[in-house]
XYZ file of C-alpha atoms in Angstrom:
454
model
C 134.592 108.609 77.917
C 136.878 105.516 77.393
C 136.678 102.770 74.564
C 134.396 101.075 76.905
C 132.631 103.269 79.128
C 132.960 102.661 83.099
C 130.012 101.319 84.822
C 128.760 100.713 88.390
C 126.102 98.629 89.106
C 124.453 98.778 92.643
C 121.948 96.384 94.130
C 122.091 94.493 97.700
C 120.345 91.491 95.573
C 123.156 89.118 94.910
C 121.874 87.155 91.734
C 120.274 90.656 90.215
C 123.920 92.196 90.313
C 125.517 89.538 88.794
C 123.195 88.904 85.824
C 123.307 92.668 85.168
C 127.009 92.529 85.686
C 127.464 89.087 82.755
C 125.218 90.701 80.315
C 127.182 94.162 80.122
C 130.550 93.221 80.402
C 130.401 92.084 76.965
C 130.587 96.156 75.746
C 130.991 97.747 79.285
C 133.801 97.683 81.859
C 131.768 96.939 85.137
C 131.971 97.527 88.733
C 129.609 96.559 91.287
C 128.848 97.322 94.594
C 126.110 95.175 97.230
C 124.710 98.386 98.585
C 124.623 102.234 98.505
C 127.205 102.434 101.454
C 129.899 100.860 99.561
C 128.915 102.553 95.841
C 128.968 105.739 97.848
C 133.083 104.748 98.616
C 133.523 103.768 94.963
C 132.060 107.620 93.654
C 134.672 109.155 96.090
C 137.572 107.021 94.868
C 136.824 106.609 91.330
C 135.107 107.532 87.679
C 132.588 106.135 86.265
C 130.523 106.826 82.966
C 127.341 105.881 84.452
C 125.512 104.501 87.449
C 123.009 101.932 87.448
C 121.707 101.589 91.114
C 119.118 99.874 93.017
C 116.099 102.360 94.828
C 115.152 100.180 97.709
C 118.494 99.045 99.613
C 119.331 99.085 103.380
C 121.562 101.473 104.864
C 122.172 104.307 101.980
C 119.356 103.722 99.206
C 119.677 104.697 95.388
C 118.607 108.547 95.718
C 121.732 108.178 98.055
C 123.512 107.107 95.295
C 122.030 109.430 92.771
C 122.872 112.375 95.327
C 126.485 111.117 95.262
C 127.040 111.167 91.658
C 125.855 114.932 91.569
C 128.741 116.015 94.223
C 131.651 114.642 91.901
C 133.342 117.103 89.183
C 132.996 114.362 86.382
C 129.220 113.476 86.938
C 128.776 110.427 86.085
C 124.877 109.252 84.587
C 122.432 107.863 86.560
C 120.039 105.338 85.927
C 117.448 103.534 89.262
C 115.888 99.981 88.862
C 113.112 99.392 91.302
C 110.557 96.730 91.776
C 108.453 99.485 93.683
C 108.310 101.998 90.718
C 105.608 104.669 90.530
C 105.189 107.686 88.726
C 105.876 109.886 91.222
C 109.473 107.804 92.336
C 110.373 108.725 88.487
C 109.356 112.303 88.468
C 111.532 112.651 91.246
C 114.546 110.796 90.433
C 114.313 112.573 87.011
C 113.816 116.159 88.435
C 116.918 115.514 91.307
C 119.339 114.414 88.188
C 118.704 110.769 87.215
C 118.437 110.002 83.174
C 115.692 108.004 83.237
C 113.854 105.311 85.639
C 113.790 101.317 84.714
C 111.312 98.610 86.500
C 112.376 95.606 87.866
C 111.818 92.743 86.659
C 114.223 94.392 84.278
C 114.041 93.621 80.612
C 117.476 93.246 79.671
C 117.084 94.688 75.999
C 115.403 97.106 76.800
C 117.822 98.101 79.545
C 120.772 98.262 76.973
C 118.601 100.752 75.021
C 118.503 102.924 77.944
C 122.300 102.761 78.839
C 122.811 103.303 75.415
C 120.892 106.565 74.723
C 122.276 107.903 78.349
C 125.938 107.858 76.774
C 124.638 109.402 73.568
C 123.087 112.122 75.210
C 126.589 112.868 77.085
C 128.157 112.334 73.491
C 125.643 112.894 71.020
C 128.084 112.438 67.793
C 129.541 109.546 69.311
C 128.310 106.109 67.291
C 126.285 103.878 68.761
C 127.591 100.467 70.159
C 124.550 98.488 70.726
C 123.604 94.640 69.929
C 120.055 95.388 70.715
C 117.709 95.148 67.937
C 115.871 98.454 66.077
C 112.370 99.083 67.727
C 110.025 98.111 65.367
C 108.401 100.381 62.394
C 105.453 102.219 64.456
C 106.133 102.035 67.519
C 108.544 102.664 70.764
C 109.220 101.622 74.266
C 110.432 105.011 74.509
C 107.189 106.324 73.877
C 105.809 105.064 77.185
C 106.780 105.047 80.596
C 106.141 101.612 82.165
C 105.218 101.681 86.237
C 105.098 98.486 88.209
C 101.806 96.973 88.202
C 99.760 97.680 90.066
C 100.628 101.258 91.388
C 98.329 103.829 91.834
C 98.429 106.040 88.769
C 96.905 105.716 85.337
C 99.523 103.559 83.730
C 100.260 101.261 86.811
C 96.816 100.217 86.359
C 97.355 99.792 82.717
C 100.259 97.911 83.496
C 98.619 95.606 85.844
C 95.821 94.380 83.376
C 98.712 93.830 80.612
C 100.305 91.744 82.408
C 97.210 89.589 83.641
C 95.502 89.582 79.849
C 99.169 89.271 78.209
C 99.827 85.424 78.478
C 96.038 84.407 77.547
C 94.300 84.285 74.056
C 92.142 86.516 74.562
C 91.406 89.688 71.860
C 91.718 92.845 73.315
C 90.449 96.082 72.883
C 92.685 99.669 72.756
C 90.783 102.878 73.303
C 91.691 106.334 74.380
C 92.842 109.742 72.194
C 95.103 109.068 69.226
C 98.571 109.357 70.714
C 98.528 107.990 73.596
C 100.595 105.062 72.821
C 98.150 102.111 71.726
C 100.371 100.465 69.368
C 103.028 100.493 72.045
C 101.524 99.060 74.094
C 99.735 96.383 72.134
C 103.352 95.129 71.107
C 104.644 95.324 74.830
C 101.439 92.227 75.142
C 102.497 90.514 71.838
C 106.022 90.322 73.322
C 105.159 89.241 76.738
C 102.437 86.884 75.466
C 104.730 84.245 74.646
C 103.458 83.668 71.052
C 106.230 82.265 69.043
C 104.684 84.518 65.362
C 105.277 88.231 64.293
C 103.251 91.248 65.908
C 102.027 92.158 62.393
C 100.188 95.784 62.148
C 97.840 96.812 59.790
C 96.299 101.132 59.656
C 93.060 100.224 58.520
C 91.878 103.926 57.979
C 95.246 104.010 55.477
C 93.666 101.581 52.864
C 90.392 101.602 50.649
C 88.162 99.032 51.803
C 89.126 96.447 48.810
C 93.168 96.930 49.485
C 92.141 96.480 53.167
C 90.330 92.987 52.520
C 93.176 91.885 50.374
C 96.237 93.351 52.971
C 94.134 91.007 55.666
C 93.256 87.662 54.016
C 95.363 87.538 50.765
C 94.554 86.746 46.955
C 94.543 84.127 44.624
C 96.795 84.595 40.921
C 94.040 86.074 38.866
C 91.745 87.518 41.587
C 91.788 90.499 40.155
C 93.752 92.406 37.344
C 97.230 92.501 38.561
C 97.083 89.532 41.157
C 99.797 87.367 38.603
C 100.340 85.273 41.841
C 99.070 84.173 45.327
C 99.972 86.784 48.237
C 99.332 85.656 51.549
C 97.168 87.900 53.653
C 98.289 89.655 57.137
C 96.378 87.157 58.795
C 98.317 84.191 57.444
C 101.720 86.273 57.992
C 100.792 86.374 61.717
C 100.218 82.974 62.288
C 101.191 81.760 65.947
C 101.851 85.440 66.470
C 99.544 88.894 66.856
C 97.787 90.909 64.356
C 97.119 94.657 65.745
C 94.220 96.446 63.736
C 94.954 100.341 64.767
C 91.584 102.459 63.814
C 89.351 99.630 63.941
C 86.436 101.649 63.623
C 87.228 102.938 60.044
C 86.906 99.674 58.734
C 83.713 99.034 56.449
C 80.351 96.544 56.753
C 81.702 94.281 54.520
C 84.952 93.447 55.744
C 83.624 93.961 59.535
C 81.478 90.285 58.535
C 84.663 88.830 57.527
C 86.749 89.478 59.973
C 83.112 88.306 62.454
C 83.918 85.108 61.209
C 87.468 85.128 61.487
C 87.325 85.618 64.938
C 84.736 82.870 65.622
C 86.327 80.299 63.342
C 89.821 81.289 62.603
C 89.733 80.320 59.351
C 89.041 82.769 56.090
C 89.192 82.059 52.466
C 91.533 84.407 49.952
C 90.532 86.941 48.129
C 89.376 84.906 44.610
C 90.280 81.447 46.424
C 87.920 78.890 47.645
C 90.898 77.076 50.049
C 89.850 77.367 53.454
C 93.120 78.816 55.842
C 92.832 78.189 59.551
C 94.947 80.272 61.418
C 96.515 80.490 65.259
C 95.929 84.386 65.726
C 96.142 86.784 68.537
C 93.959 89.661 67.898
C 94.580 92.859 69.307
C 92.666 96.300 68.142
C 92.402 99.904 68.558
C 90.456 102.813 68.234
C 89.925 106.465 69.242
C 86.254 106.880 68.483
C 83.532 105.436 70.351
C 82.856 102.057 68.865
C 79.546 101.783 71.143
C 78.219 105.140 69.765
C 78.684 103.703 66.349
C 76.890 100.243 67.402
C 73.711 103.016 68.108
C 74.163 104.097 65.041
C 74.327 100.964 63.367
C 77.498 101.901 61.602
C 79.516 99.186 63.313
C 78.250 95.663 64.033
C 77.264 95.212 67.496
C 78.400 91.108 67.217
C 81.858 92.093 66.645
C 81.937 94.769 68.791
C 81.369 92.303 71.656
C 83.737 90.442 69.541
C 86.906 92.718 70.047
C 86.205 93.958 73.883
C 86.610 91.089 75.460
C 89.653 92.869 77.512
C 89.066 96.694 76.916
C 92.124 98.699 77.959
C 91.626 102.467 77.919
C 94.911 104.485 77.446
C 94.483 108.055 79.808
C 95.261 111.229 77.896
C 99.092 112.483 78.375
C 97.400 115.537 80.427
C 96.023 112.805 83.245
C 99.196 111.144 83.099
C 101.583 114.581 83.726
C 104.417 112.619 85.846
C 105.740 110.603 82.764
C 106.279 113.786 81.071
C 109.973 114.839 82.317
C 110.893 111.368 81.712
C 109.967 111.324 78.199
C 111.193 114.645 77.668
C 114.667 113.143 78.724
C 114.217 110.580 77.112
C 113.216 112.758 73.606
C 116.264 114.819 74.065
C 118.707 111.616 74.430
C 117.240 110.688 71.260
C 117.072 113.323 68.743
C 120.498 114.744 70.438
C 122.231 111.642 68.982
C 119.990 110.944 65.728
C 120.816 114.772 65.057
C 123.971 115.289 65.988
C 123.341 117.923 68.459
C 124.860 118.812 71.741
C 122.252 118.892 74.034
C 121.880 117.269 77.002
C 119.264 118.890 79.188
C 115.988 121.349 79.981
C 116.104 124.283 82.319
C 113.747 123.894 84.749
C 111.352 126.848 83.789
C 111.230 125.329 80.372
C 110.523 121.744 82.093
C 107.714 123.303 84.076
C 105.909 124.872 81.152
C 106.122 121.911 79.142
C 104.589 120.115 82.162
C 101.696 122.418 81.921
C 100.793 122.042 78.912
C 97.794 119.644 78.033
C 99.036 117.932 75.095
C 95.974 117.230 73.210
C 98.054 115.204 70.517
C 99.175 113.450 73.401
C 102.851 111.738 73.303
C 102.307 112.107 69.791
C 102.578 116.155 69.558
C 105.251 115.920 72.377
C 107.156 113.845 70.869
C 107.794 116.155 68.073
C 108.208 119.422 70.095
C 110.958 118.296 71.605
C 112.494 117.107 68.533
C 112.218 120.612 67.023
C 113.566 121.956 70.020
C 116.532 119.948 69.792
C 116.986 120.599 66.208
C 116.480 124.614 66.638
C 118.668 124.562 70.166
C 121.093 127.405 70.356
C 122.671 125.976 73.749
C 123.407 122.511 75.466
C 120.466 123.337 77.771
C 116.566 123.512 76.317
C 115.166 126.703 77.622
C 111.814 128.411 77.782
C 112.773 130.709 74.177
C 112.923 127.192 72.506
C 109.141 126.165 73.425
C 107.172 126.654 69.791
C 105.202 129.493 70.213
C 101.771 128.210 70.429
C 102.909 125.898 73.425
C 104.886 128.537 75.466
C 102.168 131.130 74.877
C 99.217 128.437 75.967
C 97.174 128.912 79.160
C 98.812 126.792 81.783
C 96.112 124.294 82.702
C 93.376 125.300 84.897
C 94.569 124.173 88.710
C 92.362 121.685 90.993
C 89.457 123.723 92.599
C 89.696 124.358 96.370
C 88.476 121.551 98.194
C 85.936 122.171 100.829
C 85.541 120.976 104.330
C 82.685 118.058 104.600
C 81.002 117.180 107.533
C 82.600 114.475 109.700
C 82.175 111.021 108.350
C 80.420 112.333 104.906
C 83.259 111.425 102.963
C 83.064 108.102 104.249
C 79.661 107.412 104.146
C 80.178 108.598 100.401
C 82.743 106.267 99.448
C 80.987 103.443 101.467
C 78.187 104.360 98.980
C 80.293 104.418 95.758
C 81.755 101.435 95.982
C 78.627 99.280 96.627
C 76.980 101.078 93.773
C 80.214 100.121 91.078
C 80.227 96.414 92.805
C 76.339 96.553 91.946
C 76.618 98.090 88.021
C 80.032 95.482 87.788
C 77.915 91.956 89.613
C 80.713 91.727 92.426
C 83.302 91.830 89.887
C 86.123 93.755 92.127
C 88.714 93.995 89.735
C 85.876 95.704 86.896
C 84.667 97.636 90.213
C 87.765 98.922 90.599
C 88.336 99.996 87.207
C 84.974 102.137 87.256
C 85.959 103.540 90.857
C 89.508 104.211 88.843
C 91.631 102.726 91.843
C 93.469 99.554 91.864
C 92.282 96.305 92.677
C 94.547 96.470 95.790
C 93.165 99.313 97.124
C 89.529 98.675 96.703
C 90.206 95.321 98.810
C 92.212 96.850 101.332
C 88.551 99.838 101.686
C 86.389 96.962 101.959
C 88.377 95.221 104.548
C 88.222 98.593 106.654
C 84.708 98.487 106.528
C 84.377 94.871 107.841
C 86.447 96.133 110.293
């Protein structure tokens, strides 16, 4: 790879391939091409380092492109934008050769970081040249796959109510199994919520309740033995910004009243102090128990329950969300290949498949750190099925959809016509909480109903 590794950028959208073209010419030597016709030209004539090419385009689209780059000796990377992303457009750009998959409207960063662990995973020991600032302590976009909004799979639907819920003020509510990305994805709404403050976390279940009170609202010199001078709170330090309270439910009946009242008055007093402090602050909070079983059993206040779910987001297991896997498996490998200083750049496909069959029940958590001991314990440049842990390659593959049976003609219809007027009943005519219940998008339940006036 040259000093500055050769890039070709391919996208029939004028403006799109020039501002992709100005930002990465600062570290990048760049080439680009209006469509996949004359990209296609460029492979056969020249090198490149890596690819960065449109999906949708007229005449010879990006899997075009992507086929291209895996006829030349010198393959270069691969990398597709699309504004039509899906799952299932990822899982098979990923499985046909691409490095990874990247929605449009493309977040420029976050793009770099990308580019930037594609070339490392080519060159693990090489150093990284990158401008883009460290993800933050706890949490990574790499953690996550992010679809278009919108699109019919778990996480497009995810996606769709983060970016409706991002830009308001509203608190919002993270459930679903521990490791499933919460925190990611409650800093992916700080930072498109437009708030001008820090995302500040706090692990609630990590402090007794007394440090927890004091972490949240701050103390006073002389509050207690060892306060020789005012702290400010969490709270304070996320002023104009976002607090994100991860385990939400572990937190006790005293400080759930004071944080009651934070919420309905933004304003708290110190630990020890008597000063009211008014605050601008974005909650956002998480959990993996039941918070409404708890309300039943009066261990958690039902007033701030109602409180924090304003917007309630579930996150889907990693085993309902099996498409993102190859992509973060890539993505894994890119990473601890480089932060180890290992030569590995790939997975065989038998040891792809088993991963893919796995169910995960840490989530992106547990998978997260196979593949970094696989990386670490690699004997070739390749991942293969003898590097699985044990417990993981020897688990039952899980259990395969039951056969579906014939129904009578226009059952499954009448069914669905059924469904969906009992989920607009339970929801009042709310479509888009209809659709939630029905688990389809908002799109699709309007396009069924229109069928039926039809």
């Amino acid at each position: 790879m040259a000093d500055r590794p050769e890039i070709l950028i391919v996208d029939d959208e004028h403006n799109t391939r020039e501002a992709l073209a100005r930002y990465l010419r600062g570290r990048f030597s760049v080439t680009t091409a209006a469509d996949g016709e004359v990209a296609i030209e460029l492979l056969k004539e020249r090198n490149f380092d890596l690819v960065l090419t449109d999906l949708r385009m007229p005449n010879a689209d990006g899997m075009s492109v992507l086929e291209a780059t895996r006829s030349k000796a010198d393959r270069p990377l691969c990398i597709l934008l699309t504004a039509y992303g899906s799952i299932g457009d990822a899982v098979t750009a990923v499985k046909q050769g691409a490095f990874d998959f990247v929605p449009k409207p493309v977040k420029l960063d976050k793009l770099e970081e990308v580019i930037d662990a594609a070339l490392a995973s080519r060159h693990p020991a090489a150093e990284k040249q990158t401008s883009a600032a460290s993800a933050p302590e706890g949490g990574s976009d790499s953690e996550l796959v992010f679809p278009a909004p919108g699109s019919d799979d778990p996480m497009g639907r995810i996606m769709e109510m983060v970016a409706t819920v991002a830009p308001t003020r509203s608190t919002v509510l993270l459930t679903g199994e521990s490791g499933t990305g919460k925190e990611v994805i409650a800093r992916l709404i700080h930072d498109r919520s437009g708030r001008t403050g820090y995302f500040v976390p706090v692990h609630c279940a990590a402090l007794t309740s007394t440090l927890l009170e004091s972490e949240l609202f701050g103390y006073e010199k002389g509050a207690f033995t060892g306060a020789s001078e005012r702290r400010k709170g969490r709270f304070e330090l996320a002023d104009h910004g976002t607090i994100f309270l991860d385990e939400i439910g572990e937190i006790d009946a005293a400080t759930q009243v004071k944080l009651l009242r934070v919420l309905e008055s933004r304003s708290f007093e110190r630990v020890g102090g008597t000063e009211t402090v008014k605050v601008d602050v974005r909650l956002i909070a998480a959990t993996n128990r039941d918070l409404r079983k708890m309300v039943a059993e009066k261990s958690f206040r039902e007033d701030l329950f109602y409180r924090l779910s304003v917007v309630n987001l579930e996150l889907p297991p990693l085993r309902e969300r099996r498409g993102e896997i190859p992509v973060l498996i890539r993505r894994f490998i890119a990473e601890f290949a480089k932060e180890n200083q290992r030569e590995v750049d790939g997975i065989e496909p038998d040891a792809l498949e088993r991963l893919v069959q796995y169910d995960w029940p840490g989530n992106i958590r547990e998978l997260r750190n196979c593949i970094e001991c696989m990386v670490v314990l690699a004997k070739g440049h390749e991942l293969t099925l003898a590097d699985i842990p044990e417990n993981i390659r020897e688990a039952q593959p899980a259990a395969a959809a039951p056969e579906k049976k014939e129904l009578p003609v226009g059952t499954f219809e009448a069914t669905e016509r059924e469904l969906i007027e009992k989920a607009l009943a339970e929801c009042n005519g709310n479509r888009t909480a209809a659709a939630k219940l029905l688990g389809i998008s908002r799109r699709t339940l309007h396009r069924r109903l229109a069928e039926k006036q039809n």
